[in-house]
PDB file of N, CA and C in Angstrom:
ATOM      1  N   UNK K   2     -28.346  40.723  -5.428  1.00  0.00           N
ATOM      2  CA  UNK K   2     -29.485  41.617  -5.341  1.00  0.00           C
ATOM      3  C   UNK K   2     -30.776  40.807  -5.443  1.00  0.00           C
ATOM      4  N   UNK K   3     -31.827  40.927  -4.158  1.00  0.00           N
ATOM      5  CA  UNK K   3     -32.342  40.375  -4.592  1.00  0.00           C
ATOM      6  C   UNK K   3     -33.571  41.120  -5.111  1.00  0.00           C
ATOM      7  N   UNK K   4     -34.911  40.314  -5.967  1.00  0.00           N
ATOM      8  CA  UNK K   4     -35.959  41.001  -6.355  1.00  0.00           C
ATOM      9  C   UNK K   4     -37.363  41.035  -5.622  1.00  0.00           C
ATOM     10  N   UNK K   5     -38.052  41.633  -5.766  1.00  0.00           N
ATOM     11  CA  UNK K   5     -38.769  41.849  -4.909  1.00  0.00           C
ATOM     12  C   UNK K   5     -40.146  41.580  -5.589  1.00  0.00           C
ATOM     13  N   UNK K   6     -41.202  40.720  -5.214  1.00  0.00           N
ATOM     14  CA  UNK K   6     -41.820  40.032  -6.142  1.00  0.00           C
ATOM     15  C   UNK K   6     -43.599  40.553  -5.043  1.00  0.00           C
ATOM     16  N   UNK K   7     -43.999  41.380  -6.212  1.00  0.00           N
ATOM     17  CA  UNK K   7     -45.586  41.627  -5.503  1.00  0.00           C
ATOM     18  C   UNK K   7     -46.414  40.663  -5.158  1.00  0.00           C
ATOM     19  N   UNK K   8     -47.114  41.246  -3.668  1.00  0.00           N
ATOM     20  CA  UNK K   8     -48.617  40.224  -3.794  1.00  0.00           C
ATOM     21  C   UNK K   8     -49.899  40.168  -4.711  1.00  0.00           C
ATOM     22  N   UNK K   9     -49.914  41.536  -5.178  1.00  0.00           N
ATOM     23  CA  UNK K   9     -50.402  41.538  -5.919  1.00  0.00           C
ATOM     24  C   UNK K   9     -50.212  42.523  -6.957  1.00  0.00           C
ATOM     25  N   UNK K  10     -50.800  42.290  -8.510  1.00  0.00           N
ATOM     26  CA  UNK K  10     -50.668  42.949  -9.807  1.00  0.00           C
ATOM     27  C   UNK K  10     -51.564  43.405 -10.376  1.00  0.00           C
ATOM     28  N   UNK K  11     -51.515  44.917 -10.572  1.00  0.00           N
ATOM     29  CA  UNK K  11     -52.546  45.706 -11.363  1.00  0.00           C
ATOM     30  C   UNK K  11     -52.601  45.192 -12.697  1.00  0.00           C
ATOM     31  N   UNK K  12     -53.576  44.732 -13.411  1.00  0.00           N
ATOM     32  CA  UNK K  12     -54.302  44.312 -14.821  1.00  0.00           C
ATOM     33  C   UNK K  12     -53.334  45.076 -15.501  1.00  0.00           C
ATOM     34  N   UNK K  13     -52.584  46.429 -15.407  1.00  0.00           N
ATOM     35  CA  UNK K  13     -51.720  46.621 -16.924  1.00  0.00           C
ATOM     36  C   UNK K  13     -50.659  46.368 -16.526  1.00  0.00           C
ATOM     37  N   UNK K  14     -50.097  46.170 -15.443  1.00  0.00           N
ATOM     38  CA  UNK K  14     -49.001  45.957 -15.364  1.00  0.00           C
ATOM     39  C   UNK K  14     -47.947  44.641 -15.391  1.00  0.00           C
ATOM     40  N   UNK K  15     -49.390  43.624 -15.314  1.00  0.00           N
ATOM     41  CA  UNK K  15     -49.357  42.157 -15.978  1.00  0.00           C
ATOM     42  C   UNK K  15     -47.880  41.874 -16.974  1.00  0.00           C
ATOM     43  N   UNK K  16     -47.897  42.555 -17.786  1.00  0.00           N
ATOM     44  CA  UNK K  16     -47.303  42.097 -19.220  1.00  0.00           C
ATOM     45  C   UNK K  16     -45.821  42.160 -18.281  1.00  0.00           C
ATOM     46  N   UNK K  17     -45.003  43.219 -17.155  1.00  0.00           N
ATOM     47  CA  UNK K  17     -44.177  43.278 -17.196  1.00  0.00           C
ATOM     48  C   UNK K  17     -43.457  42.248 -15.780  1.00  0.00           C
ATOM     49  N   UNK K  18     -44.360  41.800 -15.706  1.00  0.00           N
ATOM     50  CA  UNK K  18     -43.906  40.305 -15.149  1.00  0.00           C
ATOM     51  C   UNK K  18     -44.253  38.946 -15.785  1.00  0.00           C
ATOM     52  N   UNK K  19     -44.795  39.143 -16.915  1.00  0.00           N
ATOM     53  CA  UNK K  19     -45.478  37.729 -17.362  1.00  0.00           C
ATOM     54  C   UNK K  19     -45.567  38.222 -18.445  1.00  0.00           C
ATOM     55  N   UNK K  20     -44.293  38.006 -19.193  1.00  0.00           N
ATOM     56  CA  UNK K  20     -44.282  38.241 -20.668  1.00  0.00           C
ATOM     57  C   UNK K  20     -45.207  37.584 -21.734  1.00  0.00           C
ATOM     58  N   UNK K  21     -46.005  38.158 -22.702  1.00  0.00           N
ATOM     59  CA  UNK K  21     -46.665  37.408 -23.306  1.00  0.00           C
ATOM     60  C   UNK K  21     -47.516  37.081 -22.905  1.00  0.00           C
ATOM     61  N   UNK K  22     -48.000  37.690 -21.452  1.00  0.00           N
ATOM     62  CA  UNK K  22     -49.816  38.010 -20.970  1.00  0.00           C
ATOM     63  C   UNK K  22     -50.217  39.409 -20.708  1.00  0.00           C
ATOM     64  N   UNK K  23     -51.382  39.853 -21.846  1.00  0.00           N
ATOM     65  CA  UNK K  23     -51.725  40.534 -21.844  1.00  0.00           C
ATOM     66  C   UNK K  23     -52.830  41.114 -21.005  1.00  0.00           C
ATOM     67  N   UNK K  24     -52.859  42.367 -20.741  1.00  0.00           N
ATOM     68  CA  UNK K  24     -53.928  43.220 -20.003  1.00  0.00           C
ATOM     69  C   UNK K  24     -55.187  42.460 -20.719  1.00  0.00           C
ATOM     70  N   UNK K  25     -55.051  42.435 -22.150  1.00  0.00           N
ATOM     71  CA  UNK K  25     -56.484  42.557 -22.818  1.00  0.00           C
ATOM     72  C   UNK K  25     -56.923  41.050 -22.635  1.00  0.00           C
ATOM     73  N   UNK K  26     -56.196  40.014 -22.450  1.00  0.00           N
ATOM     74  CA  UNK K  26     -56.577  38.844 -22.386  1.00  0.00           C
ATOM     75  C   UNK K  26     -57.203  38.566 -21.195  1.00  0.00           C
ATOM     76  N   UNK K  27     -56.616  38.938 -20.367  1.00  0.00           N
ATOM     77  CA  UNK K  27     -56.673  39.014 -18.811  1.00  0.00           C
ATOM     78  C   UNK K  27     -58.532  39.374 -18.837  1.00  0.00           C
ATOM     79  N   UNK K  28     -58.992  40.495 -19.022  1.00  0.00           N
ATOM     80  CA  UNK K  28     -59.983  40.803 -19.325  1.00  0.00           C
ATOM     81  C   UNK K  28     -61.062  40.050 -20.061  1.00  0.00           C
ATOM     82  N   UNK K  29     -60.757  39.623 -21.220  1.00  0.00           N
ATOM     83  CA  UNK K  29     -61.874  38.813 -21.992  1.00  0.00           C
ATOM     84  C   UNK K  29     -61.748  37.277 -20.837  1.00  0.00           C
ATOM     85  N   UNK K  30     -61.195  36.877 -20.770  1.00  0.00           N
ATOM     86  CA  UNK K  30     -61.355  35.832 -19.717  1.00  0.00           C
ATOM     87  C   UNK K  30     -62.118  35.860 -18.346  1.00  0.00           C
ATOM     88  N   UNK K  31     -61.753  37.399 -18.165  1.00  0.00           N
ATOM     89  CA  UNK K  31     -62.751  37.887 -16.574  1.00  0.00           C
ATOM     90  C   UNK K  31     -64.456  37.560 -17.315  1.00  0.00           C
ATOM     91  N   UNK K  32     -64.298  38.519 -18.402  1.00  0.00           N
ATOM     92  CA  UNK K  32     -65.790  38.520 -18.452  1.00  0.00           C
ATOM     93  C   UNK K  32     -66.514  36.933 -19.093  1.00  0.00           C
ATOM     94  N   UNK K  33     -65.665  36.268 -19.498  1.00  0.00           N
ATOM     95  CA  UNK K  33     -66.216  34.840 -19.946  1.00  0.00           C
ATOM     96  C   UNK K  33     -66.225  33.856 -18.331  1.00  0.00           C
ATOM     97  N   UNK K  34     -65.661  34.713 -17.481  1.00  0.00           N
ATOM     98  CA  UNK K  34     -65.717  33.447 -15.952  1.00  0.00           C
ATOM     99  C   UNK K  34     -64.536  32.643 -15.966  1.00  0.00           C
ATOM    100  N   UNK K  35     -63.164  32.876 -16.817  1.00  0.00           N
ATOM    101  CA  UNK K  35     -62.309  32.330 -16.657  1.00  0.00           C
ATOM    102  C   UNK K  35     -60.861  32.800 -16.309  1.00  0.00           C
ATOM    103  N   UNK K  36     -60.064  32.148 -16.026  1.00  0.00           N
ATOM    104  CA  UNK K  36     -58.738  32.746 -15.560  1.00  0.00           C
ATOM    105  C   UNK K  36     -58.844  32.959 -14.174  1.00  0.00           C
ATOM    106  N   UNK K  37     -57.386  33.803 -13.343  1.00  0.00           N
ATOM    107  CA  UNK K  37     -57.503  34.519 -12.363  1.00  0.00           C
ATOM    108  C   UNK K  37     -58.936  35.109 -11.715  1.00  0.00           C
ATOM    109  N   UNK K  38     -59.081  34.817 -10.074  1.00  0.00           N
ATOM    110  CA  UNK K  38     -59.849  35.972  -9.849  1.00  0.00           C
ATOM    111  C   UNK K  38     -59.420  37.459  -9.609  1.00  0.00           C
ATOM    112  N   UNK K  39     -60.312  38.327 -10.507  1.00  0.00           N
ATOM    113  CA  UNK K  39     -59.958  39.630 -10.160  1.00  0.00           C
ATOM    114  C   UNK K  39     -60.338  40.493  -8.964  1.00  0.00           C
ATOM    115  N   UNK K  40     -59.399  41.325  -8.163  1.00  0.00           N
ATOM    116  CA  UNK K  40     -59.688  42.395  -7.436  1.00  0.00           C
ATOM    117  C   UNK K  40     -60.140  43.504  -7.478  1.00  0.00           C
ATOM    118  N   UNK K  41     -61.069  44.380  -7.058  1.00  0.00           N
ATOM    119  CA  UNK K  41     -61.424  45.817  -7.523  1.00  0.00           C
ATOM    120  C   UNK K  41     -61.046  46.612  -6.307  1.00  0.00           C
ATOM    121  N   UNK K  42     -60.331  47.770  -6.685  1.00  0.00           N
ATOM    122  CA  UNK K  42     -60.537  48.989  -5.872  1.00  0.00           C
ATOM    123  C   UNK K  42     -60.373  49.901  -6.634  1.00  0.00           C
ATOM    124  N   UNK K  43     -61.295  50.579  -6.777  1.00  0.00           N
ATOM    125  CA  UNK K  43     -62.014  51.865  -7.355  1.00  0.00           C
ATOM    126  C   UNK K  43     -61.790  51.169  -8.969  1.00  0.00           C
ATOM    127  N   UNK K  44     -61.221  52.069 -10.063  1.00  0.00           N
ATOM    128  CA  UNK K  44     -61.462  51.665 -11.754  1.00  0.00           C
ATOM    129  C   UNK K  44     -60.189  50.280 -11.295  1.00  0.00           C
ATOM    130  N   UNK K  45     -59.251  50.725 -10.761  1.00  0.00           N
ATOM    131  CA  UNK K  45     -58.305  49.269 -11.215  1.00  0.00           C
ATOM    132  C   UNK K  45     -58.566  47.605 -10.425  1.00  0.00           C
ATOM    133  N   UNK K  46     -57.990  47.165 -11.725  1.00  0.00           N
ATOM    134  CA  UNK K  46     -57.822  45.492 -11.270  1.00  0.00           C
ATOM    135  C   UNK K  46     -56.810  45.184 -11.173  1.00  0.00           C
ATOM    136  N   UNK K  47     -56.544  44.239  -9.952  1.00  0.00           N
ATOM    137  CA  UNK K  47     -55.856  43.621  -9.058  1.00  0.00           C
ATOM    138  C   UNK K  47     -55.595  42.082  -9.312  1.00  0.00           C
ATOM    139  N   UNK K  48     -54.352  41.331  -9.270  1.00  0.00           N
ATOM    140  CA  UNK K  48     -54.591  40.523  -9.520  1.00  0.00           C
ATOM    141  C   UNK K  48     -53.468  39.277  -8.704  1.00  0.00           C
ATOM    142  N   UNK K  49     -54.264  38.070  -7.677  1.00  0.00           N
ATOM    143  CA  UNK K  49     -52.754  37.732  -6.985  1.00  0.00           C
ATOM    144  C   UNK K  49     -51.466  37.513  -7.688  1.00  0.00           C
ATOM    145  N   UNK K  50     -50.624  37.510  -7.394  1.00  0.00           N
ATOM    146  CA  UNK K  50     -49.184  37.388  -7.827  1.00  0.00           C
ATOM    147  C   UNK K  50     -49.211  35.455  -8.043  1.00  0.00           C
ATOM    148  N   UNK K  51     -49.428  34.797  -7.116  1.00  0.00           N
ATOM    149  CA  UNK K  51     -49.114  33.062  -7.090  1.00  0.00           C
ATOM    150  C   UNK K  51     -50.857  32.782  -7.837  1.00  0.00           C
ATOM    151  N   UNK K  52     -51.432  33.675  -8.068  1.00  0.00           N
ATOM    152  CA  UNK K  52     -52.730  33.085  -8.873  1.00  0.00           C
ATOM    153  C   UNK K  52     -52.151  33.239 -10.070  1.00  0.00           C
ATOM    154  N   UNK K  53     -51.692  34.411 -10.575  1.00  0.00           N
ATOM    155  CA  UNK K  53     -50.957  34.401 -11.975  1.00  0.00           C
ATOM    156  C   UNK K  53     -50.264  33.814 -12.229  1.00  0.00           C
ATOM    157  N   UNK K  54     -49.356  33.309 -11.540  1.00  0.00           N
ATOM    158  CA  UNK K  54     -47.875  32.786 -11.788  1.00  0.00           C
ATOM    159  C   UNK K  54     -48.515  30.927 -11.834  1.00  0.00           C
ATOM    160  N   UNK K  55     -49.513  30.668 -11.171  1.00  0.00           N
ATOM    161  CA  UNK K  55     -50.039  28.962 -11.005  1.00  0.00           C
ATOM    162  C   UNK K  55     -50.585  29.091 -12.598  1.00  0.00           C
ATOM    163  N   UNK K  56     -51.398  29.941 -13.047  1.00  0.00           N
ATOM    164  CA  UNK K  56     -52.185  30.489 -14.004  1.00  0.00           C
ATOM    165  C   UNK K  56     -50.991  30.031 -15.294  1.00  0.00           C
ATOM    166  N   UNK K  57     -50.198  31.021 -15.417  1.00  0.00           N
ATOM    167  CA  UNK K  57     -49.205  31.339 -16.615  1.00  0.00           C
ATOM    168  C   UNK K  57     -48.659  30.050 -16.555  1.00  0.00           C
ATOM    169  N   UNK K  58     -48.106  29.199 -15.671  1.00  0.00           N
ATOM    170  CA  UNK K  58     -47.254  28.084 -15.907  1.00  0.00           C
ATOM    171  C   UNK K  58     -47.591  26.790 -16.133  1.00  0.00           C
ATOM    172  N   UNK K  59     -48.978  26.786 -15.583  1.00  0.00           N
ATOM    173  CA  UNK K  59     -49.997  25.589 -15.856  1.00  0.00           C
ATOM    174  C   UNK K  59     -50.801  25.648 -16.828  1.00  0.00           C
ATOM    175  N   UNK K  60     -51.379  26.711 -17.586  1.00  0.00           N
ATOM    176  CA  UNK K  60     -52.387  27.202 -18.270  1.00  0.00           C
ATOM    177  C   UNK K  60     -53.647  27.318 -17.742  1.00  0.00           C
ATOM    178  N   UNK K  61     -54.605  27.547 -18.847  1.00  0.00           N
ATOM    179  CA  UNK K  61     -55.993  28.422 -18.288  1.00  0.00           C
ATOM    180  C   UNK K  61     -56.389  27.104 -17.763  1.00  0.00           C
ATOM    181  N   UNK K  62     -57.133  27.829 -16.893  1.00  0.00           N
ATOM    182  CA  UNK K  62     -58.385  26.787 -15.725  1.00  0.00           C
ATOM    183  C   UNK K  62     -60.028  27.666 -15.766  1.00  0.00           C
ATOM    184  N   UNK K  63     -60.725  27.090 -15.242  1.00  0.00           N
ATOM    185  CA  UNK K  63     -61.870  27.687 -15.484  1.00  0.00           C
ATOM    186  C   UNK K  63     -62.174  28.314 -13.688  1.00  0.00           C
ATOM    187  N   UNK K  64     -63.061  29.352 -13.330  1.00  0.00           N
ATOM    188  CA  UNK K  64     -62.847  29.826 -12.274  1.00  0.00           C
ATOM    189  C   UNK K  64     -63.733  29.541 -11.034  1.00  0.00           C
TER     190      UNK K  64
END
Protein backbone atom coordinates (compact mmCIF):
# COMPACT_ATOMS: atom_id res chain seq x y z
CA UNK A 1 0.00 0.00 0.00
CA UNK A 2 1.30 2.78 -0.91
CA UNK A 3 1.06 6.44 0.88
CA UNK A 4 0.20 9.28 -0.50
CA UNK A 5 2.30 12.24 0.50
CA UNK A 6 0.84 16.08 0.00
CA UNK A 7 2.21 19.03 -1.88
CA UNK A 8 1.23 20.89 0.36
CA UNK A 9 0.26 21.24 4.38
CA UNK A 10 -2.21 23.27 6.20
CA UNK A 11 -0.35 24.96 9.47
CA UNK A 12 -2.55 22.51 11.84
CA UNK A 13 -2.20 19.76 10.24
CA UNK A 14 1.66 19.92 10.44
CA UNK A 15 1.96 17.88 13.67
CA UNK A 16 0.41 14.81 11.82
CA UNK A 17 3.12 14.37 9.46
CA UNK A 18 6.00 15.82 11.37
CA UNK A 19 5.79 14.66 14.72
CA UNK A 20 7.03 17.01 17.23
CA UNK A 21 6.34 20.18 14.94
CA UNK A 22 4.03 22.22 16.07
CA UNK A 23 1.28 24.55 14.51
CA UNK A 24 2.37 27.08 17.21
CA UNK A 25 6.02 26.98 16.38
CA UNK A 26 5.46 27.07 12.84
CA UNK A 27 3.91 30.47 13.51
CA UNK A 28 6.28 32.27 15.93
CA UNK A 29 8.96 31.58 13.35
CA UNK A 30 6.65 33.07 10.43
CA UNK A 31 6.39 36.15 12.34
CA UNK A 32 10.23 36.38 13.42
CA UNK A 33 11.15 35.80 9.30
CA UNK A 34 12.16 32.34 9.92
CA UNK A 35 11.44 28.79 8.91
CA UNK A 36 9.27 27.63 5.93
CA UNK A 37 7.67 30.04 3.57
CA UNK A 38 4.08 30.35 4.27
CA UNK A 39 1.02 30.21 1.87
CA UNK A 40 -2.27 32.12 2.31
CA UNK A 41 -5.65 31.40 1.02
CA UNK A 42 -8.27 33.03 2.80
CA UNK A 43 -7.62 32.49 7.15
CA UNK A 44 -5.46 29.21 6.39
CA UNK A 45 -1.73 28.53 6.04
CA UNK A 46 -0.22 26.45 3.65
CA UNK A 47 2.84 25.03 3.79
CA UNK A 48 5.24 23.04 0.98
CA UNK A 49 5.49 19.46 1.82
CA UNK A 50 9.70 19.16 0.62
CA UNK A 51 10.06 22.78 2.36
CA UNK A 52 9.00 21.09 5.60
CA UNK A 53 10.42 17.93 5.27
CA UNK A 54 14.25 19.88 4.05
CA UNK A 55 13.17 22.12 7.18
CA UNK A 56 12.46 19.20 9.90
CA UNK A 57 15.51 17.08 8.86
CA UNK A 58 18.12 19.68 8.51
CA UNK A 59 16.91 22.17 11.06
CA UNK A 60 15.89 25.83 11.17
CA UNK A 61 17.35 28.12 8.43
CA UNK A 62 16.61 31.65 8.25
CA UNK A 63 14.19 32.72 5.28
Amino acid sequence: MQHIIPVYIARKEVHKYFPGLSSKTLANQNSQGKGPTPMKKGRLVFYCFDELKSLFVVGNRER
